Amino acid sequence: MAFKVPAEIHELVPEELRSKYGIYWSSKGERYYVFRDVAHVYDPSKKRSSVKRVALGSIKDGVFTYSPSYLKTLKIAKLQEQNETLSKSVASGETRRPEPTTVAKPKVVREIQKALEPVVDPRLHREKVAYPLQTVLTVVLLAAFAGLTSAVSAAVYWRQHRAELAELIDDFLEEDISHDTINRVLRLIDAEQFHGLLTRMTSGLISQAVNRVFHIDGQAVTASKSDTALKGRYVFNAYDSINQVVVASLLIEEKKNEISTAIELLSMLDLKPGDLITADAMNTQKALVQYLAERGVGYCLAIKENHPTLQKEVHFLFATVEESRRRKCRTLDADRGRIEERSVTVLPASLLSNRFHQEWNGLKGGCIVKVTNNTEAKGKRGRNSSQTRYFMTTIPFSEDAAAVAGEIIRRHWSIENNVHWALDVSFDQDRMQCTNANYLSNRVTLNKIALNVLRAAQNATDVNGRRNSVKTMQQLCSTPAGAIETMGTALGLQGLLDGVKG
């Protein structure tokens, strides 16, 4: 049986709203909501139409309160009317046009929406959709800063912070959004186009734009297993360790691997002469080296069994070449219950046979590197270990070549610790049970944008080497205002909440 609204409640609705309006009772909000139907929207996935409503206000304890969005609509209409009047006055020479008036928004929200502008809404009949693309993606991104990475958790975030979001975002619908709508939007958006959002949102976090060091490596999204991807889909990442940002991300297509995707990933980077790329042995490939050499970009690549002849000659040289031709560096670290000694030895790559200089462009003036890690674990259950690895690099052979190469090689592992581990632990990326390539790629892109911002905010608030963890930073972003403050800190913006009502 339909609930009948008492006549005295209708009497509380202002006179100017009494044409074509409706009222319903919300037991959750403990109030009556007054609305107006403005359009019928067809949903092709459900094969039925739904009604788009505009909130006019609410009634609680016998008092009618206008909806903030309705008041904003009235204000905009009034400004437009004033503007038309002024335009006529200017045309007739009666008055001078004043500076245009705009409704203030937080600087960070303006930055986000500016970055979202190139993203095209893929939904059919865009003029009839209930939830604008920019609004949906802005909320999903703010939720990602809080570590809420699924469509369900983003929809809950929308519902919990609806009032605050309405203060931040123009024309924000005061209605809950379903997780199906968020999921559908992320499935439909073109992944390549959406990746541009990572570039635009990251550009403001880069402080050093020359002689950058990029590390490339693959990461499995374990829960995305399917009949054709038994170990889950892989994402190929590029990490700038100097600026501490993920600069590119590429979902590896089925029936492909890192080797065939590496150059495609590198083409997404803003490479300049003097930059340097590091990669593990899988990507020690001649085509990749040739691609880098053509652009004046250096490299530091691992040498393993996939190049047996090169590996054998490198081992031989380190076993036979006299000490006077070697350059060495040794470091000692004690952390997390273990002592680790790193010994780095380099030899001039010119000692290699000419065939290798021809096969590996740019190597002749560089070095071959031997790195030995000896780890002594504290405690009775600790295990000691020793590992030796070999590399080739275009870093010029010099007195400090061992120290430079050692630091570059050590930085390569930051992509595992600072990116892959953080994405899996703090953003649950390896638990994304999704087989749709578009959704998976776009979700991963949002995760990396959020991680970049949180890392930058970490560094900006670092005091004497002590800083908040990523999890703590996510807690600080649990509300829209907290997320805006954090992103503003990362970007160095001031006056972040200009235009937000108190």
XYZ file of C-alpha atoms in Angstrom:
502
model
C 0.000 0.000 0.000
C 1.407 3.392 -1.003
C 2.276 5.821 1.773
C 0.040 8.891 1.757
C 1.694 12.190 2.640
C -0.440 14.180 5.130
C -2.011 17.391 3.806
C -0.270 19.501 6.459
C 3.086 18.418 5.038
C 2.073 19.653 1.585
C 1.175 22.988 3.152
C 4.808 23.414 4.275
C 6.076 23.370 0.680
C 6.749 26.968 -0.539
C 4.222 28.334 -3.008
C 6.742 28.687 -5.870
C 7.516 24.956 -5.723
C 3.970 23.617 -5.785
C 3.820 23.000 -9.506
C 4.814 19.469 -10.520
C 6.493 18.291 -7.330
C 6.535 15.109 -5.297
C 7.188 14.139 -1.680
C 8.434 10.933 -0.104
C 9.309 9.911 3.438
C 12.812 8.655 4.258
C 12.952 6.559 7.413
C 16.750 6.630 7.250
C 16.941 10.429 7.029
C 13.866 10.826 9.260
C 12.454 13.545 7.046
C 10.330 14.201 3.978
C 12.146 14.941 0.713
C 10.591 17.251 -1.875
C 11.597 16.610 -5.503
C 10.692 17.294 -9.102
C 10.899 14.845 -12.026
C 12.872 16.440 -14.863
C 13.674 13.662 -17.348
C 13.275 10.002 -18.237
C 16.599 8.211 -18.818
C 16.812 4.925 -20.700
C 19.257 2.361 -19.277
C 20.250 -0.054 -22.114
C 21.782 -2.570 -19.682
C 18.485 -2.921 -17.786
C 16.344 -2.287 -20.864
C 14.080 0.099 -19.051
C 13.722 3.788 -18.305
C 14.294 5.510 -14.988
C 13.274 8.955 -13.807
C 15.870 11.639 -13.137
C 14.881 13.723 -10.147
C 16.052 17.081 -8.848
C 15.993 17.679 -5.080
C 14.090 20.823 -4.097
C 14.338 20.549 -0.329
C 13.361 18.588 2.769
C 10.897 18.849 5.645
C 11.818 17.912 9.190
C 10.127 18.852 12.470
C 7.660 21.032 10.587
C 10.351 23.134 8.865
C 11.064 23.258 5.116
C 14.745 23.607 4.096
C 15.795 24.333 0.524
C 18.271 21.929 -1.087
C 21.749 23.534 -1.532
C 21.848 22.361 -5.157
C 18.462 23.967 -5.874
C 19.617 27.241 -4.312
C 22.770 27.081 -6.429
C 20.637 26.538 -9.540
C 18.568 29.601 -8.661
C 21.736 31.628 -8.086
C 23.164 30.616 -11.456
C 19.864 31.444 -13.182
C 19.841 34.849 -11.496
C 23.433 35.512 -12.571
C 22.579 34.526 -16.138
C 19.601 36.893 -16.087
C 21.810 39.709 -14.782
C 24.390 38.930 -17.444
C 21.777 39.141 -20.214
C 20.558 42.461 -18.833
C 24.095 43.812 -18.700
C 24.772 42.569 -22.227
C 21.795 44.558 -23.498
C 22.969 47.610 -21.531
C 26.483 47.340 -22.961
C 25.110 46.970 -26.466
C 23.087 50.157 -26.035
C 26.049 51.994 -24.453
C 24.240 52.561 -21.150
C 26.733 50.891 -18.814
C 30.099 49.146 -18.565
C 30.234 45.392 -18.199
C 31.708 44.322 -14.798
C 34.058 41.389 -14.323
C 32.179 38.090 -14.576
C 31.072 36.500 -11.316
C 31.873 32.830 -10.734
C 30.954 30.388 -8.005
C 34.165 29.577 -6.136
C 35.326 25.967 -5.858
C 38.287 24.433 -4.008
C 41.486 24.682 -6.052
C 42.080 20.942 -5.873
C 38.596 20.153 -7.219
C 39.267 22.551 -10.100
C 42.591 20.780 -10.777
C 40.893 17.359 -10.781
C 38.080 18.445 -13.076
C 40.537 20.174 -15.425
C 42.509 16.914 -15.659
C 39.269 15.010 -16.348
C 38.119 17.269 -19.195
C 39.809 15.269 -22.033
C 38.144 12.018 -20.879
C 35.182 11.365 -23.190
C 31.970 9.966 -21.739
C 31.443 6.677 -23.636
C 27.787 6.279 -22.626
C 25.077 6.613 -25.279
C 22.660 9.545 -25.003
C 25.052 11.480 -22.773
C 22.644 14.378 -22.560
C 20.180 12.141 -20.694
C 22.463 10.356 -18.210
C 21.659 10.971 -14.555
C 25.248 11.080 -13.298
C 27.729 13.284 -15.227
C 31.055 11.609 -15.990
C 33.168 14.292 -14.280
C 31.126 13.989 -11.089
C 31.417 10.196 -11.000
C 35.171 10.172 -11.660
C 35.859 12.998 -9.186
C 34.147 11.056 -6.393
C 35.794 7.757 -7.403
C 39.215 9.464 -7.332
C 38.596 11.038 -3.914
C 37.497 7.619 -2.641
C 40.699 6.067 -4.042
C 42.771 8.448 -1.887
C 41.080 6.810 1.105
C 41.997 3.332 -0.170
C 38.414 2.570 -1.278
C 39.191 0.864 -4.548
C 36.094 -1.144 -5.478
C 32.907 0.084 -7.136
C 30.936 -0.957 -4.043
C 33.144 0.999 -1.617
C 33.096 4.065 -3.912
C 29.267 3.976 -3.927
C 29.260 3.766 -0.110
C 31.685 6.730 0.015
C 29.275 8.719 -2.196
C 26.369 7.934 0.146
C 28.248 8.635 3.375
C 29.684 11.975 2.204
C 26.890 13.153 -0.060
C 26.283 16.407 1.820
C 29.977 17.339 1.833
C 30.399 16.394 -1.824
C 27.448 18.632 -2.719
C 29.382 21.575 -1.236
C 32.459 20.772 -3.324
C 31.058 19.744 -6.713
C 28.752 21.892 -8.846
C 25.318 20.436 -9.629
C 25.970 17.400 -7.445
C 22.949 15.080 -7.430
C 21.649 14.550 -3.919
C 20.838 10.938 -4.724
C 22.795 7.787 -4.033
C 24.661 6.186 -6.914
C 24.698 2.425 -7.404
C 27.925 0.448 -7.586
C 26.678 -0.942 -10.914
C 26.749 2.566 -12.395
C 30.350 3.133 -11.222
C 31.376 -0.291 -12.477
C 29.756 0.313 -15.868
C 31.453 3.710 -16.291
C 34.913 2.266 -15.566
C 34.259 -0.632 -17.953
C 33.255 1.648 -20.820
C 35.960 4.348 -20.643
C 38.742 3.802 -23.170
C 41.783 2.607 -21.183
C 44.384 4.329 -23.374
C 42.544 7.637 -23.154
C 42.030 7.256 -19.406
C 45.752 6.628 -18.894
C 46.336 10.250 -19.897
C 44.756 11.160 -16.552
C 47.776 9.585 -14.797
C 50.117 11.841 -16.787
C 48.084 14.985 -16.127
C 47.621 14.267 -12.413
C 51.315 13.421 -11.991
C 52.920 16.318 -13.884
C 52.568 18.660 -10.901
C 54.432 16.204 -8.644
C 57.620 16.118 -10.751
C 60.363 18.385 -9.455
C 63.335 17.042 -11.471
C 62.651 16.859 -15.197
C 66.172 15.988 -16.475
C 68.495 13.002 -15.920
C 65.651 10.946 -14.557
C 65.938 7.251 -13.674
C 63.010 5.037 -14.736
C 62.540 1.452 -13.552
C 60.264 -0.908 -15.492
C 58.833 -4.142 -14.116
C 55.707 -6.298 -14.312
C 53.206 -6.939 -11.526
C 50.589 -9.693 -11.329
C 46.989 -8.954 -10.355
C 46.537 -12.416 -8.850
C 42.774 -12.388 -8.360
C 42.128 -11.574 -12.040
C 42.622 -15.220 -13.041
C 40.656 -16.589 -15.968
C 40.715 -19.579 -18.306
C 43.179 -17.727 -20.540
C 45.218 -16.111 -17.713
C 45.723 -18.846 -15.131
C 48.132 -16.761 -13.021
C 46.138 -13.568 -13.382
C 46.696 -10.593 -15.670
C 49.977 -8.660 -15.561
C 50.438 -4.905 -15.444
C 53.684 -3.371 -16.725
C 54.755 -0.345 -14.652
C 57.310 2.431 -15.094
C 58.525 4.160 -11.914
C 60.544 7.378 -11.616
C 62.570 6.817 -8.429
C 64.000 10.359 -8.307
C 60.566 11.994 -8.238
C 58.979 8.927 -6.585
C 56.018 8.679 -8.963
C 54.577 5.969 -11.199
C 54.666 7.565 -14.649
C 53.147 4.854 -16.843
C 51.114 1.687 -16.561
C 50.123 -0.807 -19.244
C 47.956 -3.902 -18.991
C 49.758 -6.713 -20.799
C 47.457 -8.259 -23.363
C 46.656 -11.949 -23.294
C 49.127 -14.056 -25.307
C 51.770 -11.350 -24.786
C 54.472 -10.854 -22.166
C 56.798 -8.152 -20.826
C 59.321 -8.643 -23.646
C 56.843 -7.809 -26.411
C 55.300 -4.949 -24.400
C 58.435 -3.175 -23.097
C 58.919 -0.782 -26.034
C 55.202 0.053 -26.038
C 55.531 1.029 -22.353
C 58.684 3.080 -23.016
C 56.905 4.967 -25.809
C 54.492 6.277 -23.162
C 57.335 7.964 -21.243
C 58.670 11.469 -21.799
C 62.210 10.247 -22.372
C 65.023 12.765 -22.835
C 68.755 12.361 -23.578
C 70.546 11.712 -20.293
C 67.723 9.673 -18.750
C 68.379 6.060 -17.735
C 66.235 2.889 -17.767
C 66.689 -0.131 -15.484
C 65.060 -3.534 -15.981
C 65.414 -7.144 -14.896
C 66.923 -9.876 -17.076
C 63.670 -10.619 -18.917
C 63.871 -7.198 -20.555
C 67.562 -7.374 -21.400
C 66.740 -7.363 -25.099
C 68.657 -5.936 -28.073
C 65.560 -4.279 -29.563
C 64.954 -2.402 -26.303
C 68.590 -1.244 -26.141
C 68.431 -0.059 -29.758
C 65.229 1.886 -29.005
C 66.940 3.631 -26.060
C 70.159 4.350 -27.976
C 68.226 6.102 -30.747
C 66.878 8.505 -28.108
C 70.130 9.067 -26.232
C 68.803 7.233 -23.173
C 71.092 5.047 -21.050
C 70.360 1.700 -19.456
C 71.311 -0.661 -16.638
C 70.172 -4.222 -17.352
C 70.578 -7.525 -15.525
C 72.603 -10.317 -17.129
C 71.347 -13.878 -16.617
C 70.961 -17.219 -18.362
C 68.806 -15.827 -21.172
C 72.077 -14.510 -22.710
C 74.455 -17.397 -21.896
C 77.402 -16.311 -24.073
C 77.414 -12.787 -22.635
C 76.968 -14.141 -19.123
C 79.882 -16.540 -19.526
C 82.270 -13.832 -20.752
C 81.249 -11.411 -17.962
C 81.894 -14.121 -15.333
C 85.272 -14.843 -16.914
C 86.352 -11.184 -16.865
C 85.489 -10.732 -13.184
C 87.415 -13.914 -12.387
C 90.587 -12.975 -14.314
C 91.046 -9.202 -14.739
C 93.686 -7.659 -12.448
C 92.661 -5.586 -9.426
C 94.138 -2.361 -10.806
C 91.453 -2.183 -13.482
C 88.562 -2.621 -11.031
C 86.592 0.078 -9.232
C 84.877 -0.934 -6.004
C 82.346 0.319 -3.495
C 81.115 -1.203 -0.230
C 78.110 -0.244 1.949
C 76.851 -1.629 5.254
C 73.259 -1.355 6.507
C 71.668 -2.556 9.738
C 67.891 -2.506 9.649
C 64.871 -4.670 10.501
C 66.811 -7.252 12.424
C 69.536 -7.876 9.861
C 72.915 -6.593 8.733
C 73.437 -6.316 4.986
C 76.774 -5.754 3.276
C 76.755 -4.743 -0.390
C 79.905 -4.975 -2.459
C 79.903 -3.443 -5.947
C 82.712 -4.025 -8.449
C 82.833 -2.559 -11.951
C 85.031 -3.189 -14.988
C 85.156 -1.204 -18.242
C 82.787 -2.729 -20.787
C 85.467 -2.131 -23.413
C 87.036 -5.410 -22.172
C 84.172 -7.353 -23.719
C 84.530 -8.862 -27.196
C 83.691 -6.568 -30.116
C 80.635 -8.653 -31.007
C 78.948 -7.558 -27.775
C 79.715 -3.885 -28.477
C 77.969 -4.285 -31.818
C 75.006 -6.179 -30.386
C 74.459 -3.868 -27.391
C 74.444 -0.288 -28.625
C 76.152 2.185 -26.279
C 77.772 -0.449 -24.059
C 81.420 0.008 -25.165
C 81.906 3.217 -23.154
C 80.048 1.858 -20.144
C 80.629 -0.788 -17.468
C 79.902 -4.338 -16.484
C 78.910 -4.657 -12.837
C 79.113 -7.343 -10.150
C 76.989 -6.891 -7.025
C 77.330 -9.203 -4.012
C 74.858 -8.990 -1.105
C 75.790 -10.718 2.151
C 72.976 -10.697 4.710
C 73.429 -11.670 8.355
C 70.141 -12.105 10.193
C 69.945 -11.484 13.930
C 68.408 -13.960 16.343
C 68.429 -17.746 16.579
C 65.955 -18.265 13.751
C 67.655 -15.877 11.384
C 69.225 -17.186 8.189
C 72.373 -15.827 6.595
C 72.407 -15.500 2.818
C 74.680 -14.442 -0.010
C 73.715 -13.453 -3.551
C 75.761 -12.307 -6.550
C 74.230 -10.590 -9.574
C 75.669 -9.144 -12.789
C 74.648 -6.127 -14.862
C 75.675 -4.124 -17.894
C 75.215 -0.371 -18.090
C 75.991 2.697 -20.176
C 77.170 4.540 -17.040
C 80.702 5.699 -18.014
C 83.607 3.870 -16.382
C 85.244 6.235 -13.857
C 86.565 6.378 -10.289
C 83.062 6.695 -8.831
C 81.367 4.333 -11.316
C 80.935 1.608 -8.660
C 79.103 3.954 -6.277
C 76.874 5.354 -9.048
C 76.024 1.935 -10.488
C 75.420 0.470 -7.029
C 72.943 3.230 -6.197
C 71.112 2.850 -9.527
C 70.820 -0.938 -9.094
C 69.611 -0.558 -5.524
C 66.984 1.945 -6.684
C 65.602 -0.583 -9.167
C 64.147 -2.569 -6.293
C 62.214 0.495 -5.130
C 59.611 -0.362 -7.759
C 58.925 -3.559 -5.818
C 58.942 -1.987 -2.346
C 57.459 1.456 -3.023
C 55.020 0.558 -5.794
C 54.046 -3.110 -6.110
C 54.018 -3.846 -2.390
C 52.134 -0.630 -1.571
C 49.515 -1.249 -4.285
C 48.869 -4.803 -3.070
C 48.848 -4.031 0.672
C 47.287 -0.549 0.793
C 45.019 -0.694 -2.282
C 44.263 -4.459 -2.420
C 45.237 -4.457 -6.085
C 46.156 -8.143 -6.158
C 42.651 -8.953 -4.839
C 40.741 -7.318 -7.695
C 38.524 -10.121 -8.955
C 37.969 -8.757 -12.416
C 38.381 -10.200 -15.885
C 37.210 -7.130 -17.851
C 40.377 -5.588 -19.312
C 39.051 -2.023 -19.453
C 37.833 -2.005 -15.863
C 41.054 -3.593 -14.622
C 43.267 -1.126 -16.501
C 41.255 1.937 -15.418
C 41.069 0.789 -11.808
C 44.848 0.250 -11.756
C 45.353 3.746 -13.197
C 43.254 5.275 -10.394
C 45.242 3.325 -7.792
C 48.510 4.695 -9.125
C 47.231 8.282 -9.203
C 46.209 7.940 -5.555
C 49.549 6.348 -4.608
C 51.508 9.139 -6.345
C 49.567 11.819 -4.466
C 49.918 10.059 -1.102
C 53.675 9.571 -1.614
C 54.136 13.243 -2.471
C 52.116 14.261 0.592
C 54.251 11.899 2.698
C 57.428 13.620 1.553
C 55.942 17.089 2.047
C 55.086 16.285 5.675
C 58.306 14.395 6.447
C 59.809 15.649 9.738
C 63.379 14.561 10.538
C 63.016 11.389 8.481
C 59.757 10.392 10.200
C 56.632 10.301 8.097
C 53.184 8.742 8.003
C 52.637 5.369 6.352
C 50.468 5.060 3.248
C 47.730 3.506 5.398
C 47.829 6.495 7.755
C 47.693 8.890 4.803
C 44.608 7.021 3.553
C 42.950 7.502 6.940
C 43.631 11.235 6.683
C 41.780 11.115 3.335
C 38.701 9.353 4.770
C 36.590 12.474 4.109
C 36.458 14.602 0.938
C 37.919 17.587 2.833
C 40.786 15.404 4.098
C 41.499 14.121 0.581
C 41.526 17.682 -0.772
C 43.918 18.844 1.957
C 46.234 15.900 1.257
C 46.259 16.462 -2.507
C 46.810 20.177 -1.938
C 49.787 19.394 0.286
C 51.213 17.142 -2.435
C 50.776 19.832 -5.108
C 51.882 22.694 -2.862
C 48.565 24.540 -3.275
C 47.417 27.121 -0.771
C 43.886 28.176 0.132
C 42.644 24.674 -0.610
C 39.169 25.101 0.761
C 38.356 28.461 -0.830
C 34.694 28.463 -1.696
C 33.695 25.679 0.723
C 30.907 26.675 3.071
C 31.670 26.513 6.760
